[in-house]
PDB file of C-alpha atoms and ligand atoms in Angstrom:
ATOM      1  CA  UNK A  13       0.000   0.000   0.000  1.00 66.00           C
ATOM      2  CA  UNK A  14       1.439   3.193  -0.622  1.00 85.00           C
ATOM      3  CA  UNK A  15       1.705   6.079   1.965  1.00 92.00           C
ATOM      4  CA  UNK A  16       0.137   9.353   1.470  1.00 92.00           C
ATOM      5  CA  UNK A  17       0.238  12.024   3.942  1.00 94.00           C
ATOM      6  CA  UNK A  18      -2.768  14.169   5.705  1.00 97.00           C
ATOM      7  CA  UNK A  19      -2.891  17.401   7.259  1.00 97.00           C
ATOM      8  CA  UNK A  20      -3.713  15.341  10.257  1.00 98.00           C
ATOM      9  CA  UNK A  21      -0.197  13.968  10.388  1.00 98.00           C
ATOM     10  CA  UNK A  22       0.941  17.606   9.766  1.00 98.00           C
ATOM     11  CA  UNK A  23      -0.676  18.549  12.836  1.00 98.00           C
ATOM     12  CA  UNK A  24       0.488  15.645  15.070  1.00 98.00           C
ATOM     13  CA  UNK A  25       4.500  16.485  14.020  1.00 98.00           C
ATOM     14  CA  UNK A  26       4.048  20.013  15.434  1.00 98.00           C
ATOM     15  CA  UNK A  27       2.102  19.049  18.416  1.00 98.00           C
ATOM     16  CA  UNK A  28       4.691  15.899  19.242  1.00 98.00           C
ATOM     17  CA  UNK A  29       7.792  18.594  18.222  1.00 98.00           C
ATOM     18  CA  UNK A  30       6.241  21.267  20.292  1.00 98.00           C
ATOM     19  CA  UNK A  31       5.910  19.295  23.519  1.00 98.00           C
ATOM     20  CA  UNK A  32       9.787  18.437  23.821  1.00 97.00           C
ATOM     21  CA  UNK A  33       9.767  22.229  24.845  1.00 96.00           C
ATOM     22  CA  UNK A  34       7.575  21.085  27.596  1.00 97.00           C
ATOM     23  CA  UNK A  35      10.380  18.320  28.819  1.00 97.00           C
ATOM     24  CA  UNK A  36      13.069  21.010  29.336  1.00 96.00           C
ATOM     25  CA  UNK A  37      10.821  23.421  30.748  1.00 96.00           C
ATOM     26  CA  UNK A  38       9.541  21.120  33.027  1.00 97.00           C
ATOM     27  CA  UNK A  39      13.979  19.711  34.296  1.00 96.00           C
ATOM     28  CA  UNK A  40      12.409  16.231  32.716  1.00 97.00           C
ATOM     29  CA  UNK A  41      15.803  15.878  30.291  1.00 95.00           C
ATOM     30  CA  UNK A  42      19.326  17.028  30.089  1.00 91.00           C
ATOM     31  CA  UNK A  43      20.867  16.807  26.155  1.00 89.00           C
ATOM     32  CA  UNK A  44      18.697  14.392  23.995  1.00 88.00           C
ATOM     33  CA  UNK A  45      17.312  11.699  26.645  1.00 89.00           C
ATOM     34  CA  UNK A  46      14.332  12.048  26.688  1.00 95.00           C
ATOM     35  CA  UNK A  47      11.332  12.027  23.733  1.00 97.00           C
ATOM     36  CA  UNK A  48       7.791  11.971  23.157  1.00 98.00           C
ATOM     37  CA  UNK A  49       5.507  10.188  20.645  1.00 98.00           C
ATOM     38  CA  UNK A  50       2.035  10.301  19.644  1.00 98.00           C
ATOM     39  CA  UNK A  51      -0.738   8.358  17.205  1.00 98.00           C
ATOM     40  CA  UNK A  52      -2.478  10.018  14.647  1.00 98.00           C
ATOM     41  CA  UNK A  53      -5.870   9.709  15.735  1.00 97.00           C
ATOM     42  CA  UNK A  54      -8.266   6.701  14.332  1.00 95.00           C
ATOM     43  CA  UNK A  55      -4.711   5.215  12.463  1.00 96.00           C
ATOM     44  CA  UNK A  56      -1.665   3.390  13.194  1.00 96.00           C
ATOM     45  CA  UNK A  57       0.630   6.267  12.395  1.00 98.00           C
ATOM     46  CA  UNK A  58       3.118   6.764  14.898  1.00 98.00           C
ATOM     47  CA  UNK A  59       4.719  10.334  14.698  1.00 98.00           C
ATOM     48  CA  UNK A  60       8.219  10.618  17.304  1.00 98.00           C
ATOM     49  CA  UNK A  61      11.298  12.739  17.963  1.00 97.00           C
ATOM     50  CA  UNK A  62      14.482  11.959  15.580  1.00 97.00           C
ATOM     51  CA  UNK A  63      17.286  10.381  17.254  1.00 96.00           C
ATOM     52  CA  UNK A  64      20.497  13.061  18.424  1.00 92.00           C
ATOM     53  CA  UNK A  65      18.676  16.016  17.158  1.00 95.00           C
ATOM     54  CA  UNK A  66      18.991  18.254  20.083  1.00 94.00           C
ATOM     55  CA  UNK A  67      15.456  19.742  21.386  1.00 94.00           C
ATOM     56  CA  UNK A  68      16.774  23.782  20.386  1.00 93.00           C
ATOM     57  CA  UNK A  69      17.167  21.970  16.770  1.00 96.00           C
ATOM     58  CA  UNK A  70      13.730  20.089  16.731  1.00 97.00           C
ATOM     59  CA  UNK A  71      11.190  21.272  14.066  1.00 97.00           C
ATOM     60  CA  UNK A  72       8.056  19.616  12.841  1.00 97.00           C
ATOM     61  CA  UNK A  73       9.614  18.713   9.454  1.00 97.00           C
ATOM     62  CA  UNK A  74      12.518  16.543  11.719  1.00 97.00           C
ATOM     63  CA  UNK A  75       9.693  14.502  13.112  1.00 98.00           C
ATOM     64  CA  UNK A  76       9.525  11.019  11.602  1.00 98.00           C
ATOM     65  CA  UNK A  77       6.546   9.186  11.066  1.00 98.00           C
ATOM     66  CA  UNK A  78       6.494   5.670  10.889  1.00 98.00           C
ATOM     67  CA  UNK A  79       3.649   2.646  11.063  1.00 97.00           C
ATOM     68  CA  UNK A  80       3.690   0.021  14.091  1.00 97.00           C
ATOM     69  CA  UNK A  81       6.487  -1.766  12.894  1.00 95.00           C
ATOM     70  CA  UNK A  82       8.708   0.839  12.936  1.00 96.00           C
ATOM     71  CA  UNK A  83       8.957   1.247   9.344  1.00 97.00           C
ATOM     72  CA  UNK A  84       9.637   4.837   8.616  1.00 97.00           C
ATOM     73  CA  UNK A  85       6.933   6.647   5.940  1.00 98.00           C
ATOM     74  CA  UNK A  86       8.132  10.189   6.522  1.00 97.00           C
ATOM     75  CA  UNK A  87      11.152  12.052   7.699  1.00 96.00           C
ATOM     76  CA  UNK A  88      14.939  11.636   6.572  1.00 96.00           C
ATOM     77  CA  UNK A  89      16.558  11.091   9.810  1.00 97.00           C
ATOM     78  CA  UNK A  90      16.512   7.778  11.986  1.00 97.00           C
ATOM     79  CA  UNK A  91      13.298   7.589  14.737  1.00 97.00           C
ATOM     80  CA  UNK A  92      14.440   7.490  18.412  1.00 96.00           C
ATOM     81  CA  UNK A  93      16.713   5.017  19.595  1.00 94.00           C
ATOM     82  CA  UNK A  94      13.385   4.311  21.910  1.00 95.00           C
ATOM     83  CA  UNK A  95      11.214   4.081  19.137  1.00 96.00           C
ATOM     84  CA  UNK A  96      10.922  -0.008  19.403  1.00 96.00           C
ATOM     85  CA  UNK A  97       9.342   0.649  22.795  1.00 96.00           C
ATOM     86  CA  UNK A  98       6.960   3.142  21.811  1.00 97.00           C
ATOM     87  CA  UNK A  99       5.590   1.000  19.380  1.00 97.00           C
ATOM     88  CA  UNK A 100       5.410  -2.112  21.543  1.00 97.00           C
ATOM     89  CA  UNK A 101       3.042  -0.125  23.641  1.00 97.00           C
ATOM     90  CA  UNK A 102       1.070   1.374  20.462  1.00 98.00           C
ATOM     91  CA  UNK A 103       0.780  -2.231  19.115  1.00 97.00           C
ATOM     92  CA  UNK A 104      -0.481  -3.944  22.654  1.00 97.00           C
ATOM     93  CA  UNK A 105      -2.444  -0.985  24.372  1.00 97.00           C
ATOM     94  CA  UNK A 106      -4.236   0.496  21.515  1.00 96.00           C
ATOM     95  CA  UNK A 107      -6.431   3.026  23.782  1.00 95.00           C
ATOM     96  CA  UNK A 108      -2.512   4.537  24.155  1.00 97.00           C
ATOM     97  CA  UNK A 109      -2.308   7.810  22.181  1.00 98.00           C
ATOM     98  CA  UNK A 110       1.131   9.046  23.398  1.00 98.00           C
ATOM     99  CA  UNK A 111       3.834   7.736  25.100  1.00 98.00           C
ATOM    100  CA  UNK A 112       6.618   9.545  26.635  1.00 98.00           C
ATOM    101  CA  UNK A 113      10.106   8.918  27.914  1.00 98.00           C
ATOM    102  CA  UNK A 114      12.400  10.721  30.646  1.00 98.00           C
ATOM    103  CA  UNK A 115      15.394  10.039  32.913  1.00 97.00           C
ATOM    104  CA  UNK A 116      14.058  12.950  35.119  1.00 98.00           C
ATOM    105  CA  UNK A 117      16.157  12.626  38.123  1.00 98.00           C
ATOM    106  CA  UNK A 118      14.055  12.232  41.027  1.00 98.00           C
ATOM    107  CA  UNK A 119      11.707   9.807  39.522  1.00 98.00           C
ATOM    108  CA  UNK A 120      15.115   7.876  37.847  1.00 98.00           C
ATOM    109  CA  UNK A 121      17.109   8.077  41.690  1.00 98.00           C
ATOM    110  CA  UNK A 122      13.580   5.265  42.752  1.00 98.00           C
ATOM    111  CA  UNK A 123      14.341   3.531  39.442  1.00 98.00           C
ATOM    112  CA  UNK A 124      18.079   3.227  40.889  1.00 98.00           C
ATOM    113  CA  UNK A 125      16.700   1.993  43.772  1.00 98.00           C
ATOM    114  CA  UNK A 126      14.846  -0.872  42.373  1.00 98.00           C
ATOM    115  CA  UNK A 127      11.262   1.149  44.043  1.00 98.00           C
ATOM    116  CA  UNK A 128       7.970   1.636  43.829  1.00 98.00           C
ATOM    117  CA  UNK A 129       7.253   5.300  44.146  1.00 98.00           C
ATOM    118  CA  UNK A 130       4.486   4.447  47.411  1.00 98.00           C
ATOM    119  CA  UNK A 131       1.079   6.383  47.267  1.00 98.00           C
ATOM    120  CA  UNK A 132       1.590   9.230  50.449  1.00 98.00           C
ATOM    121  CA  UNK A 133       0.323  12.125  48.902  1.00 98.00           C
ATOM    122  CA  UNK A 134      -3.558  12.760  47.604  1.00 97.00           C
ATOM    123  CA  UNK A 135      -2.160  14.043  44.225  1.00 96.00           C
ATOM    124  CA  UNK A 136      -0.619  10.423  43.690  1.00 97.00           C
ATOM    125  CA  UNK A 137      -3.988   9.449  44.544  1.00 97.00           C
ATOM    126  CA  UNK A 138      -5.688  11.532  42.158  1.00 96.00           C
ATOM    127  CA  UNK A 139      -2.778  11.030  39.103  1.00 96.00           C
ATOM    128  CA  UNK A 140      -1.975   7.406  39.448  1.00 97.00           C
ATOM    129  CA  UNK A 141      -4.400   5.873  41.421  1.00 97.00           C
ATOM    130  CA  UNK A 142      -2.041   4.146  43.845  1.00 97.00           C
ATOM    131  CA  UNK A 143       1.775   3.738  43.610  1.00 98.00           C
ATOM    132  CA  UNK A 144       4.068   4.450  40.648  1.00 98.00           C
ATOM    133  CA  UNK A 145       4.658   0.961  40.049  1.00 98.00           C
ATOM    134  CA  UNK A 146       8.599  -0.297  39.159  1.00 98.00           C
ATOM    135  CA  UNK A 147       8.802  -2.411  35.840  1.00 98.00           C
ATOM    136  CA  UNK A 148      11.988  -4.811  35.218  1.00 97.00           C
ATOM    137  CA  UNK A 149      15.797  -4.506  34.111  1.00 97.00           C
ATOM    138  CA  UNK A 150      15.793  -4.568  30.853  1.00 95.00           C
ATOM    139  CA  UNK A 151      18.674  -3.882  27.699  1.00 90.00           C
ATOM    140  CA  UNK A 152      18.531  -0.880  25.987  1.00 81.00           C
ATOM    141  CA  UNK A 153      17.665  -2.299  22.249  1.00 76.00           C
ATOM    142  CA  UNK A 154      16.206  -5.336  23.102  1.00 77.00           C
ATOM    143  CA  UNK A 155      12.290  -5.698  22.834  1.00 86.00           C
ATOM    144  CA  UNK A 156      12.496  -6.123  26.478  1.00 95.00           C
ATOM    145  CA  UNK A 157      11.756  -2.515  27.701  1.00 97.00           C
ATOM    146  CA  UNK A 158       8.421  -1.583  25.086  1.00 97.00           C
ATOM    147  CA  UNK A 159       7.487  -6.057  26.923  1.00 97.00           C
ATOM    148  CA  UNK A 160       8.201  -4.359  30.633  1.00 97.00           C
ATOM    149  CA  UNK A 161       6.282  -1.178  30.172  1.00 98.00           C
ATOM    150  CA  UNK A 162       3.195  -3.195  28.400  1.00 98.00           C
ATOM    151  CA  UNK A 163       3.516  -5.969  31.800  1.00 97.00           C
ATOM    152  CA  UNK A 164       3.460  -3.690  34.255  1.00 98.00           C
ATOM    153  CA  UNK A 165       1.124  -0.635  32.840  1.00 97.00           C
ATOM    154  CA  UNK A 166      -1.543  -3.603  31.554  1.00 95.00           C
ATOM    155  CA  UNK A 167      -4.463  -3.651  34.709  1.00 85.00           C
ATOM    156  CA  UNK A 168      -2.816  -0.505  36.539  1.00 94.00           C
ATOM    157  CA  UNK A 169      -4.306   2.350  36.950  1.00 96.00           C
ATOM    158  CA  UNK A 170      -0.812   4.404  36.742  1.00 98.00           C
ATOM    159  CA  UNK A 171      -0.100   6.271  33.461  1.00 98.00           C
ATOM    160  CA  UNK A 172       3.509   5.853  34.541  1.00 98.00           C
ATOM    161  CA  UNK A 173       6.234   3.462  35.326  1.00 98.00           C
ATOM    162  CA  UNK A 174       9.671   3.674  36.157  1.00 98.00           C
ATOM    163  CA  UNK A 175      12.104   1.235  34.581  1.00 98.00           C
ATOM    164  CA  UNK A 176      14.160  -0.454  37.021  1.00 98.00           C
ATOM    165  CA  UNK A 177      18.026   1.207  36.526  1.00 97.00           C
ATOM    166  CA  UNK A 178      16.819   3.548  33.539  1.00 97.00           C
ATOM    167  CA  UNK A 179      13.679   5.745  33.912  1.00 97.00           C
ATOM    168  CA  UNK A 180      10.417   6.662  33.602  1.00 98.00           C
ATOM    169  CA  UNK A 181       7.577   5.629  30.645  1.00 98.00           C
ATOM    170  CA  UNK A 182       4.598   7.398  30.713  1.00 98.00           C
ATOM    171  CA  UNK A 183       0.970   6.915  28.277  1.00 98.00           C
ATOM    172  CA  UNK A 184      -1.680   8.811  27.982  1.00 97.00           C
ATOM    173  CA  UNK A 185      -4.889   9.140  25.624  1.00 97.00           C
ATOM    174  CA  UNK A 186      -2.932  12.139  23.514  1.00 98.00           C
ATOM    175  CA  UNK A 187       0.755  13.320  23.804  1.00 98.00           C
ATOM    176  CA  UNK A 188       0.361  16.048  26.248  1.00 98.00           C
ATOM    177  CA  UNK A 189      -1.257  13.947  28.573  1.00 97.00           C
ATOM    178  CA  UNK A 190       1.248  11.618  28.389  1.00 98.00           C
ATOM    179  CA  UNK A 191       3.665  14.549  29.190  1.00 98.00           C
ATOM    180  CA  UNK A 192       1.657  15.739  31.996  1.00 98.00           C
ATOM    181  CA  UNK A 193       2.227  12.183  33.314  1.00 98.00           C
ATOM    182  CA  UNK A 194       5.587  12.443  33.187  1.00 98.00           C
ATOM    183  CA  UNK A 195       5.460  15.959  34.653  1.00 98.00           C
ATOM    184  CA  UNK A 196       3.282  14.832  37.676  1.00 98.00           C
ATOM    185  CA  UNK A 197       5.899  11.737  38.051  1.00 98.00           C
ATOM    186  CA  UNK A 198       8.526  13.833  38.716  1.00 98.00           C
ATOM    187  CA  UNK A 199       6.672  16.288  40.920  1.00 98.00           C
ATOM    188  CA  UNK A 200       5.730  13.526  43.124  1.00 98.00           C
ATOM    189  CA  UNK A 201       8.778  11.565  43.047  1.00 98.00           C
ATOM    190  CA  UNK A 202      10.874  14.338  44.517  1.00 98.00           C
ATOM    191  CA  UNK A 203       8.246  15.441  47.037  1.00 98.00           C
ATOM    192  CA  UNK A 204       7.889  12.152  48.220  1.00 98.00           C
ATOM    193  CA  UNK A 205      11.777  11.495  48.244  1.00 98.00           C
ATOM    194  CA  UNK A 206      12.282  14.756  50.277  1.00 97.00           C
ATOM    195  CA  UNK A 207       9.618  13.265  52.796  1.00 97.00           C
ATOM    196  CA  UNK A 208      11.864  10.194  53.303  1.00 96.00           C
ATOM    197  CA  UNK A 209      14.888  11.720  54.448  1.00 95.00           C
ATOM    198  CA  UNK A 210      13.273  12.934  57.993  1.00 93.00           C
ATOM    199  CA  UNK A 211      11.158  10.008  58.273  1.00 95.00           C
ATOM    200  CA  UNK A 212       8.874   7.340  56.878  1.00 96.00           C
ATOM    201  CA  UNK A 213       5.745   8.910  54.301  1.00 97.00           C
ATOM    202  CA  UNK A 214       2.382   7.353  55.917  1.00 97.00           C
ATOM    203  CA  UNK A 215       0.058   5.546  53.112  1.00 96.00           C
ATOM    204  CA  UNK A 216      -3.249   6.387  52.187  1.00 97.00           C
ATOM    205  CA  UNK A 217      -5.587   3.994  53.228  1.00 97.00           C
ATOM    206  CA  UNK A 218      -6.642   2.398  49.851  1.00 96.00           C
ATOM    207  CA  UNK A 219     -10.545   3.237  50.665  1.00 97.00           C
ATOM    208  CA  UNK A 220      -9.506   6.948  50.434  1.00 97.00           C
ATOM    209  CA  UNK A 221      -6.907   6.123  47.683  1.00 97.00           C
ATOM    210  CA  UNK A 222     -10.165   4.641  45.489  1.00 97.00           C
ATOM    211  CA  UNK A 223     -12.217   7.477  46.528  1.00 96.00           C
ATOM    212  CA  UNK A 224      -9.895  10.242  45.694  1.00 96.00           C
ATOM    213  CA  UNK A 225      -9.074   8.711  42.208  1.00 96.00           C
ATOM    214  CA  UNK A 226     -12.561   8.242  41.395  1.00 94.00           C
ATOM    215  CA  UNK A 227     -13.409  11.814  42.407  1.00 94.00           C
ATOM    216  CA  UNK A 228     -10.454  12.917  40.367  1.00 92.00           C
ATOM    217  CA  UNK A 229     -11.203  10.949  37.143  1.00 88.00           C
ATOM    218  CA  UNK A 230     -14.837  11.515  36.640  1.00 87.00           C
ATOM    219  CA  UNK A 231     -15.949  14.969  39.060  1.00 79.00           C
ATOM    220  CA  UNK A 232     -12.885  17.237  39.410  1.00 75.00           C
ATOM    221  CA  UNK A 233     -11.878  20.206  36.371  1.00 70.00           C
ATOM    222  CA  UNK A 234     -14.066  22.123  34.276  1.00 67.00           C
ATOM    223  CA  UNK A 235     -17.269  20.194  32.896  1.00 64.00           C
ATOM    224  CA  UNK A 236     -18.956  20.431  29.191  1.00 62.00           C
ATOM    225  CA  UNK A 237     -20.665  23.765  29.054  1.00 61.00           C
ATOM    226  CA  UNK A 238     -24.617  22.845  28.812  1.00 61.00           C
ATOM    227  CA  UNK A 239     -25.282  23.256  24.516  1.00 59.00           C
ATOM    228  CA  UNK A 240     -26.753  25.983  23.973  1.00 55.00           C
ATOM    229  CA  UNK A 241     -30.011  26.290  22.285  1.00 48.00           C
TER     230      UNK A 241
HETATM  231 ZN1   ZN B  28      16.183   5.891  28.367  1.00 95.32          ZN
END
């Protein structure tokens, strides 16, 4: 079959290119660690950062776009050097509409650890719905990592996991809330690290843990404006 762009696709390379502003702004990445990726609405076009290219030299015409398999169908430099993992998750989560990837340094110091960020603070609650949960070890360029995210994200409420000695994977239903995830991660991982080193962060009881995240989810922020007649 042969390839044709859409102005859809168009608008998903500046949206992904424009949110690796967000990772800097945000301390998420230092040089060219971390990247975001996003699906094309309703297809199985993944759009993601080039490999190298620093984030001052992104544009939306870097951006490569490539199907599920990884096979590139637009852009003339190489797709992320995490690219394999995106897809993994594209391919076996299909709700997933944008994946990101950090080594933000609070969040990567519990990946370091080999731990579980715990659930201590309500905005945990709200966010992830319990703990940041810890996926395995796995090689950089094997089809382990994209395996490890899907495992551990599969039947958890967490948009987020950190990857045991490397980082932090994030989804979301679009890119940006995939980078809010990884946003929030950090945010929480630090606050909750700075809590541990004058004593030990008391849980949430899960009752209040399932309460909070439901009121979160479905009540809290701004709701539909009533049609008007
Ligand atoms: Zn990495």
């Amino acid at each position: 079959m042969t390839y044709t762009s859409t102005p859809e696709v168009q608008e998903m390379k500046a949206r992904v290119c424009a949110l690796h502003a967000e990772l800097l702004r945000w301390g998420l990445v230092t040089w060219t660690s971390g990247n975001v990726s996003g699906r094309v609405p309703g297809t199985d076009l993944i759009v993601i950062k080039p490999s190298g290219v620093s984030y001052d030299d992104l544009a939306p015409e870097l951006m490569v776009v490539t199907d599920l398999d990884g096979k590139i169908l637009e852009g003339d430099l190489a797709p992320s050097s995490d690219a394999e993992s995106h897809n993994e998750v594209y391919r076996r989560m299909p709700e997933t509409g944008g994946v990101v990837h950090t080594h933000s340094p609070y969040a990567t110091a519990w990946a370091a650890r080999a731990e579980p960020i715990p659930c201590v603070l309500t905005a945990m609650a709200d966010e992830f719905g319990g703990e940041i949960p810890l996926g395995p070890f796995a090689l950089i360029g094997s089809d382990a990592i994209g395996k490890g995210i899907v495992e551990t994200l599969r039947g958890h409420r967490s948009p987020a996991v950190i990857m045991q000695n490397h980082g932090v994977f994030t989804i979301g239903k679009d890119p940006k809330s995939a980078v809010k995830a990884a946003v929030m991660t950090e945010d929480v991982a630090r606050t909750v690290h700075i809590s541990r080193q004058l004593g030990e962060p008391v849980p949430i009881p899960q009752a209040d843990v399932d309460r909070l995240y439901d009121r979160y989810q479905n009540v809290y922020g701004q709701q539909p404006a009533p049609k008007e007649q």
